[in-house]
Amino acid sequence: LVGYLAVALAHFRSQEELRKSRALLSAVIEGTSDAVYTKDVQGRHTLFNIAAGRFVGRNPADMLGKDVTQLFPPEEAARLLQVDRDALARGTVETTEEVLTTPSGVLTFLNTRGPLWDANGKVMGLFGIARDITERKRAEEALRKSEERFRRYFELGLVGIAITSPEKGCLEVNDEFCRILGYPRHELLKMNWADMTHPDDLAADVASFDQLLAGKIEGYSLDKRFIGKDGRVIETTISVSCVRKDDGSVDYVIGMLQDITERKRAEKALKASEERHRTILQTAMEGFFVLDLKGRLLDVNDAYCRMSGYSEEELRSMRIVDLSVAETDDGAVHLQKIVAQGEDRFESRHRRKD
């Protein structure tokens, strides 16, 4: 009797442990957000969890004993059945990406499937776990398109572009960047910003770059001189921005470079020319003044100030009619002729300050 009771108690305990194990497994299967299912060798569902039902808009209980032809368009269902048959034939666990039409739209699933064996080692069916990766795939596609757009812009050559590390070493440069500095790509990829930058401009660039690394700014622009491979000074305007990692540190830096050497030369030449003309006019014995189309004085030389008795500041606030002693407004007539023909010669009398 005692032995019988011991056997009965052990059986009870094993049954209780089995019940708990099944309850735990059921809780896991029904609690996961992944679709979990099992099928017999004919492809009919023998288990269909809540998440699977939610994905296809069906009551899980209604899917027991039914196959995927009840869930998806004919072409998709035929493809799934074939994949299941192949997995059973190979006897291996396989993971595939599957695009399926559901009531929620076209979704992408990462589906892991494999055979189920009975106690005798015979294949009795198939299990599957499917995860919805639609949003991940959309994000990957958006990233791919973004990278493709950047690559096209990078290779277009409208501006010189360099991608550098936080340590300022070049990771990648486009053809225009190579052309501006005169270096072949393989040489630039062994250099850093300091190697190319004019010594007098290095401190300002380093200060801005350090602020970028520290997270105080997200980008900066400045005019900066580089030293080309042939030793010439290259005037540029550069815009720098960065891409940060999740922790806020800089992953890589993007610099966009425009060669403004010719523009700078033209500006210097224009400035020098203006200074020469101003020197000539200021030292001339004849009075000289510049008017706008309304007859307002914009500029005068020293000789005209002496002639009129007014200071330069006073004259700049006046109109030519304020100085004219003509009885009629001949000044307006002459001004119109100058505008129309480009020049005019005439005598005029001006009133001195005294």
Coordinates of C-alpha atoms in Angstrom, one line a residue:
L1 CA 0.0 0.0 0.0
V2 CA 2.8 2.3 0.9
G3 CA 4.5 1.6 -2.4
Y4 CA 1.3 2.1 -4.3
L5 CA 0.8 5.5 -2.6
A6 CA 4.3 6.5 -3.4
V7 CA 3.9 5.7 -7.0
A8 CA 0.5 7.6 -7.1
L9 CA 2.1 10.6 -5.4
A10 CA 5.0 10.6 -7.9
H11 CA 2.6 10.4 -10.8
F12 CA 0.5 13.2 -9.4
R13 CA 3.6 15.4 -9.0
S14 CA 4.7 14.6 -12.6
Q15 CA 1.3 15.5 -13.8
E16 CA 1.4 18.7 -11.8
E17 CA 4.8 19.6 -13.2
L18 CA 3.6 18.8 -16.7
R19 CA 0.5 21.0 -16.2
K20 CA 2.7 23.9 -15.0
S21 CA 5.1 23.5 -17.8
R22 CA 2.3 23.6 -20.4
A23 CA 0.7 26.6 -18.7
L24 CA 4.1 28.4 -18.8
L25 CA 4.6 27.5 -22.5
S26 CA 1.1 28.7 -23.3
A27 CA 1.7 32.0 -21.5
V28 CA 4.8 32.5 -23.5
I29 CA 3.2 31.6 -26.8
E30 CA 0.2 33.8 -26.2
G31 CA 2.1 36.6 -24.6
T32 CA 4.6 37.2 -27.4
S33 CA 4.1 39.8 -30.1
D34 CA 5.5 37.4 -32.7
A35 CA 3.2 35.1 -34.6
V36 CA 3.6 31.5 -33.4
Y37 CA 2.1 28.5 -35.2
T38 CA 2.4 24.8 -35.8
K39 CA 1.2 22.7 -38.8
D40 CA 0.7 19.1 -39.6
V41 CA 2.5 17.5 -42.6
Q42 CA -0.5 18.5 -44.8
G43 CA 0.1 22.2 -43.9
R44 CA -3.0 22.5 -41.7
H45 CA -2.6 24.7 -38.6
T46 CA -2.6 22.8 -35.2
L47 CA -1.6 25.9 -33.2
F48 CA -2.3 29.6 -34.0
N49 CA -1.5 32.2 -31.3
I50 CA -3.2 35.5 -30.6
A51 CA -0.5 37.5 -32.4
A52 CA -0.8 35.4 -35.6
G53 CA -4.6 36.0 -35.5
R54 CA -4.0 39.7 -35.1
F55 CA -1.7 39.9 -38.1
V56 CA -4.2 38.2 -40.4
G57 CA -7.4 39.6 -38.8
R58 CA -8.8 36.2 -37.9
N59 CA -9.9 34.4 -34.7
P60 CA -7.0 32.0 -33.8
A61 CA -9.5 29.2 -33.1
D62 CA -11.0 29.5 -36.5
M63 CA -7.7 28.8 -38.2
L64 CA -7.2 25.4 -36.5
G65 CA -7.4 22.7 -39.2
K66 CA -7.0 25.2 -42.0
D67 CA -4.0 26.1 -44.2
V68 CA -2.6 29.4 -45.6
T69 CA -4.9 29.2 -48.6
Q70 CA -7.5 30.6 -46.3
L71 CA -5.4 33.6 -45.4
F72 CA -3.4 34.9 -48.3
P73 CA -3.8 35.5 -52.1
P74 CA -3.3 32.3 -54.2
E75 CA 0.3 33.2 -55.4
E76 CA 1.4 34.0 -51.8
A77 CA -0.2 30.9 -50.4
A78 CA 1.3 28.6 -53.0
R79 CA 4.8 30.1 -52.3
L80 CA 4.4 29.6 -48.5
L81 CA 3.2 26.0 -49.0
Q82 CA 6.3 25.3 -51.1
V83 CA 8.6 26.8 -48.6
D84 CA 7.1 24.7 -45.9
R85 CA 7.4 21.5 -48.0
D86 CA 11.1 22.3 -48.7
A87 CA 11.8 22.9 -45.0
L88 CA 10.2 19.6 -44.1
A89 CA 12.1 17.7 -46.8
R90 CA 15.4 19.1 -45.7
G91 CA 14.6 18.7 -42.0
T92 CA 16.3 21.9 -41.1
V93 CA 15.4 25.2 -39.4
E94 CA 15.4 28.0 -41.8
T95 CA 14.7 31.8 -41.7
T96 CA 13.4 33.8 -44.6
E97 CA 11.9 37.2 -45.3
E98 CA 8.3 37.0 -46.6
V99 CA 6.2 39.8 -48.0
L100 CA 2.5 39.0 -47.4
T101 CA -0.8 40.8 -48.0
T102 CA -2.9 41.2 -44.8
P103 CA -5.9 43.2 -43.8
S104 CA -3.5 45.8 -42.4
G105 CA -1.7 46.1 -45.7
V106 CA 1.4 44.5 -47.2
L107 CA 3.7 43.5 -44.4
T108 CA 7.2 42.0 -44.3
F109 CA 7.8 39.1 -41.9
L110 CA 11.0 37.5 -40.7
N111 CA 9.8 33.9 -40.5
T112 CA 11.7 31.1 -38.8
R113 CA 10.3 27.6 -39.5
G114 CA 11.5 24.0 -38.9
P115 CA 10.2 20.4 -38.5
L116 CA 8.5 18.9 -35.5
W117 CA 9.4 15.3 -34.6
D118 CA 7.4 12.7 -32.6
A119 CA 8.9 10.4 -29.9
N120 CA 10.0 8.0 -32.6
G121 CA 12.0 10.7 -34.5
K122 CA 9.4 10.9 -37.3
V123 CA 8.5 14.3 -38.7
M124 CA 5.0 15.1 -37.5
G125 CA 4.6 18.6 -38.7
L126 CA 6.2 22.1 -38.7
F127 CA 6.6 25.0 -36.3
G128 CA 7.0 28.7 -37.3
I129 CA 7.7 32.0 -35.6
A130 CA 7.1 35.1 -37.6
R131 CA 8.1 38.7 -36.6
D132 CA 6.7 41.8 -38.3
I133 CA 9.7 43.7 -39.6
T134 CA 7.8 46.1 -41.9
E135 CA 8.9 49.3 -40.1
R136 CA 12.5 48.1 -39.9
K137 CA 12.4 47.4 -43.7
R138 CA 10.9 50.8 -44.4
A139 CA 13.5 52.5 -42.3
E140 CA 16.2 50.5 -44.1
E141 CA 14.8 51.5 -47.5
A142 CA 14.5 55.2 -46.4
L143 CA 18.2 55.1 -45.3
R144 CA 19.2 53.4 -48.6
K145 CA 17.5 56.1 -50.6
S146 CA 19.0 58.8 -48.5
E147 CA 22.4 57.4 -48.9
E148 CA 21.8 57.0 -52.6
R149 CA 20.8 60.7 -52.9
F150 CA 23.9 61.7 -50.9
R151 CA 26.1 59.5 -53.1
R152 CA 24.7 61.1 -56.3
Y153 CA 25.3 64.6 -54.8
F154 CA 28.7 63.5 -53.6
E155 CA 29.7 62.4 -57.1
L156 CA 28.1 65.2 -58.9
G157 CA 31.0 67.5 -58.2
L158 CA 29.1 70.8 -57.6
V159 CA 31.3 71.4 -54.6
G160 CA 34.3 69.6 -53.0
I161 CA 33.2 67.2 -50.3
A162 CA 35.3 65.4 -47.7
I163 CA 34.1 63.0 -45.1
T164 CA 36.5 62.9 -42.1
S165 CA 36.8 61.2 -38.8
P166 CA 36.6 63.1 -35.5
E167 CA 40.4 62.9 -35.5
K168 CA 40.3 65.0 -38.7
G169 CA 41.6 62.2 -41.0
C170 CA 40.0 62.0 -44.4
L171 CA 37.7 58.9 -44.8
E172 CA 36.4 59.8 -48.3
V173 CA 36.7 62.7 -50.8
N174 CA 35.0 63.4 -54.1
D175 CA 36.6 64.3 -57.4
E176 CA 36.0 68.0 -57.0
F177 CA 37.8 68.1 -53.7
C178 CA 40.8 66.4 -55.3
R179 CA 40.7 68.9 -58.2
I180 CA 40.5 71.9 -55.9
L181 CA 43.6 70.9 -53.9
G182 CA 45.4 69.2 -56.7
Y183 CA 46.0 65.9 -54.8
P184 CA 45.1 62.4 -56.0
R185 CA 42.5 60.7 -53.8
H186 CA 44.9 58.1 -52.4
E187 CA 47.2 60.9 -51.0
L188 CA 44.3 62.8 -49.5
L189 CA 43.1 59.7 -47.7
K190 CA 46.4 59.7 -45.8
M191 CA 46.1 63.4 -44.8
N192 CA 44.2 65.4 -42.2
W193 CA 42.9 69.0 -42.2
A194 CA 46.1 70.4 -40.6
D195 CA 48.2 69.0 -43.5
M196 CA 46.2 71.0 -46.0
T197 CA 45.3 74.1 -44.1
H198 CA 47.2 77.4 -44.4
P199 CA 49.1 77.9 -41.1
D200 CA 47.5 81.3 -40.5
D201 CA 44.0 79.8 -40.7
L202 CA 44.5 76.7 -38.7
A203 CA 43.7 78.1 -35.2
A204 CA 40.3 79.5 -36.2
D205 CA 39.4 76.2 -37.9
V206 CA 40.5 74.1 -34.9
A207 CA 38.5 76.3 -32.5
S208 CA 35.3 75.7 -34.5
F209 CA 36.0 72.0 -34.9
D210 CA 36.6 71.5 -31.2
Q211 CA 33.2 73.2 -30.5
L212 CA 31.6 70.8 -32.9
L213 CA 33.2 67.8 -31.2
A214 CA 32.1 69.2 -27.8
G215 CA 28.4 69.4 -28.9
K216 CA 28.3 73.2 -28.5
I217 CA 27.5 73.7 -32.2
E218 CA 26.2 71.4 -35.0
G219 CA 28.1 73.1 -37.8
Y220 CA 30.0 76.1 -39.0
S221 CA 31.1 78.0 -42.1
L222 CA 34.1 80.2 -42.7
D223 CA 36.5 81.4 -45.3
K224 CA 39.7 79.4 -45.2
R225 CA 42.9 79.1 -47.1
F226 CA 44.3 75.7 -48.1
I227 CA 47.7 74.8 -49.4
G228 CA 47.5 72.9 -52.7
K229 CA 49.9 70.1 -53.7
D230 CA 51.8 72.5 -55.9
G231 CA 52.2 74.9 -52.9
R232 CA 49.8 77.5 -54.1
V233 CA 47.4 79.2 -51.7
I234 CA 43.7 78.3 -52.4
E235 CA 41.0 80.6 -51.1
T236 CA 37.9 78.7 -50.1
T237 CA 34.7 78.9 -48.3
I238 CA 33.9 75.8 -46.3
S239 CA 30.8 74.6 -44.5
V240 CA 31.2 71.8 -41.9
S241 CA 28.6 69.7 -40.2
C242 CA 28.6 66.3 -38.5
V243 CA 26.7 63.1 -37.9
R244 CA 26.4 62.0 -34.3
K245 CA 26.1 58.6 -32.7
D246 CA 23.2 57.8 -30.3
D247 CA 25.4 58.9 -27.4
G248 CA 25.9 62.3 -28.9
S249 CA 29.5 61.9 -29.9
V250 CA 30.6 62.6 -33.4
D251 CA 30.6 59.7 -35.8
Y252 CA 31.9 61.5 -38.8
V253 CA 32.3 65.0 -40.2
I254 CA 31.2 66.3 -43.6
G255 CA 33.1 69.3 -45.1
M256 CA 31.8 71.1 -48.3
L257 CA 34.4 73.2 -50.0
Q258 CA 34.1 75.9 -52.7
D259 CA 37.1 77.4 -54.5
I260 CA 36.7 81.2 -54.3
T261 CA 40.3 82.0 -55.3
E262 CA 39.3 83.8 -58.5
R263 CA 36.6 85.7 -56.7
K264 CA 39.0 86.8 -54.0
R265 CA 41.5 88.0 -56.6
A266 CA 38.8 89.9 -58.4
E267 CA 37.7 91.5 -55.1
K268 CA 41.3 92.5 -54.3
A269 CA 41.8 93.9 -57.8
L270 CA 38.5 95.9 -57.5
K271 CA 39.5 97.3 -54.1
A272 CA 42.9 98.3 -55.3
S273 CA 41.4 100.0 -58.3
E274 CA 38.9 101.9 -56.2
E275 CA 41.7 103.0 -53.8
R276 CA 43.8 104.2 -56.8
H277 CA 40.9 106.2 -58.2
R278 CA 40.1 107.6 -54.8
T279 CA 43.7 108.7 -54.3
I280 CA 43.7 110.3 -57.8
L281 CA 40.4 112.2 -57.1
Q282 CA 41.4 113.3 -53.6
T283 CA 44.7 114.7 -54.8
A284 CA 43.2 116.4 -57.9
M285 CA 43.0 120.2 -58.1
E286 CA 39.6 120.1 -59.7
G287 CA 36.4 119.8 -57.7
F288 CA 34.7 116.4 -58.0
F289 CA 31.4 115.1 -56.8
V290 CA 29.1 112.0 -57.3
L291 CA 25.3 112.3 -57.5
D292 CA 22.5 109.8 -57.4
L293 CA 19.6 110.0 -59.9
K294 CA 17.7 112.3 -57.5
G295 CA 20.6 114.8 -57.4
R296 CA 21.8 113.9 -53.9
L297 CA 25.5 114.1 -53.2
L298 CA 27.1 110.7 -52.5
D299 CA 30.8 111.6 -52.6
V300 CA 33.0 114.6 -52.9
N301 CA 36.8 115.2 -53.0
D302 CA 38.8 117.6 -50.9
A303 CA 39.1 120.1 -53.7
Y304 CA 35.3 120.5 -53.9
C305 CA 35.1 120.9 -50.2
R306 CA 37.6 123.8 -50.4
M307 CA 35.7 125.4 -53.3
S308 CA 32.3 125.2 -51.6
G309 CA 33.4 125.9 -48.0
Y310 CA 31.4 122.9 -46.8
S311 CA 32.8 119.9 -45.0
E312 CA 32.4 116.4 -46.6
E313 CA 29.9 115.4 -44.0
E314 CA 27.7 118.5 -44.7
L315 CA 27.9 118.0 -48.5
R316 CA 26.8 114.3 -48.2
S317 CA 23.5 115.5 -46.6
M318 CA 22.7 118.0 -49.5
R319 CA 21.4 118.0 -53.0
I320 CA 23.1 119.7 -55.9
V321 CA 20.2 122.1 -56.2
D322 CA 21.0 123.4 -52.7
L323 CA 24.4 124.6 -54.2
S324 CA 23.2 125.8 -57.6
V325 CA 22.7 129.5 -58.2
A326 CA 20.9 129.0 -61.5
E327 CA 17.5 130.7 -61.8
T328 CA 16.1 127.6 -63.5
D329 CA 16.6 123.9 -62.6
D330 CA 19.1 123.3 -65.4
G331 CA 20.7 120.7 -63.2
A332 CA 17.8 118.3 -63.7
V333 CA 18.1 118.7 -67.4
H334 CA 21.8 117.9 -67.4
L335 CA 21.3 115.0 -65.1
Q336 CA 18.7 113.5 -67.5
K337 CA 21.1 113.9 -70.4
I338 CA 23.9 112.2 -68.5
V339 CA 21.7 109.3 -67.8
A340 CA 20.5 109.1 -71.4
Q341 CA 23.9 109.7 -73.2
G342 CA 26.4 108.7 -70.5
E343 CA 28.0 112.2 -70.3
D344 CA 27.5 116.0 -70.6
R345 CA 29.7 119.1 -70.6
F346 CA 28.4 122.4 -69.3
E347 CA 29.2 125.3 -67.1
S348 CA 27.5 125.9 -63.8
R349 CA 27.8 128.2 -60.8
H350 CA 27.7 126.9 -57.2
R351 CA 27.0 128.8 -54.0
R352 CA 29.7 128.7 -51.3
K353 CA 28.7 128.2 -47.7
D354 CA 29.7 131.9 -46.9

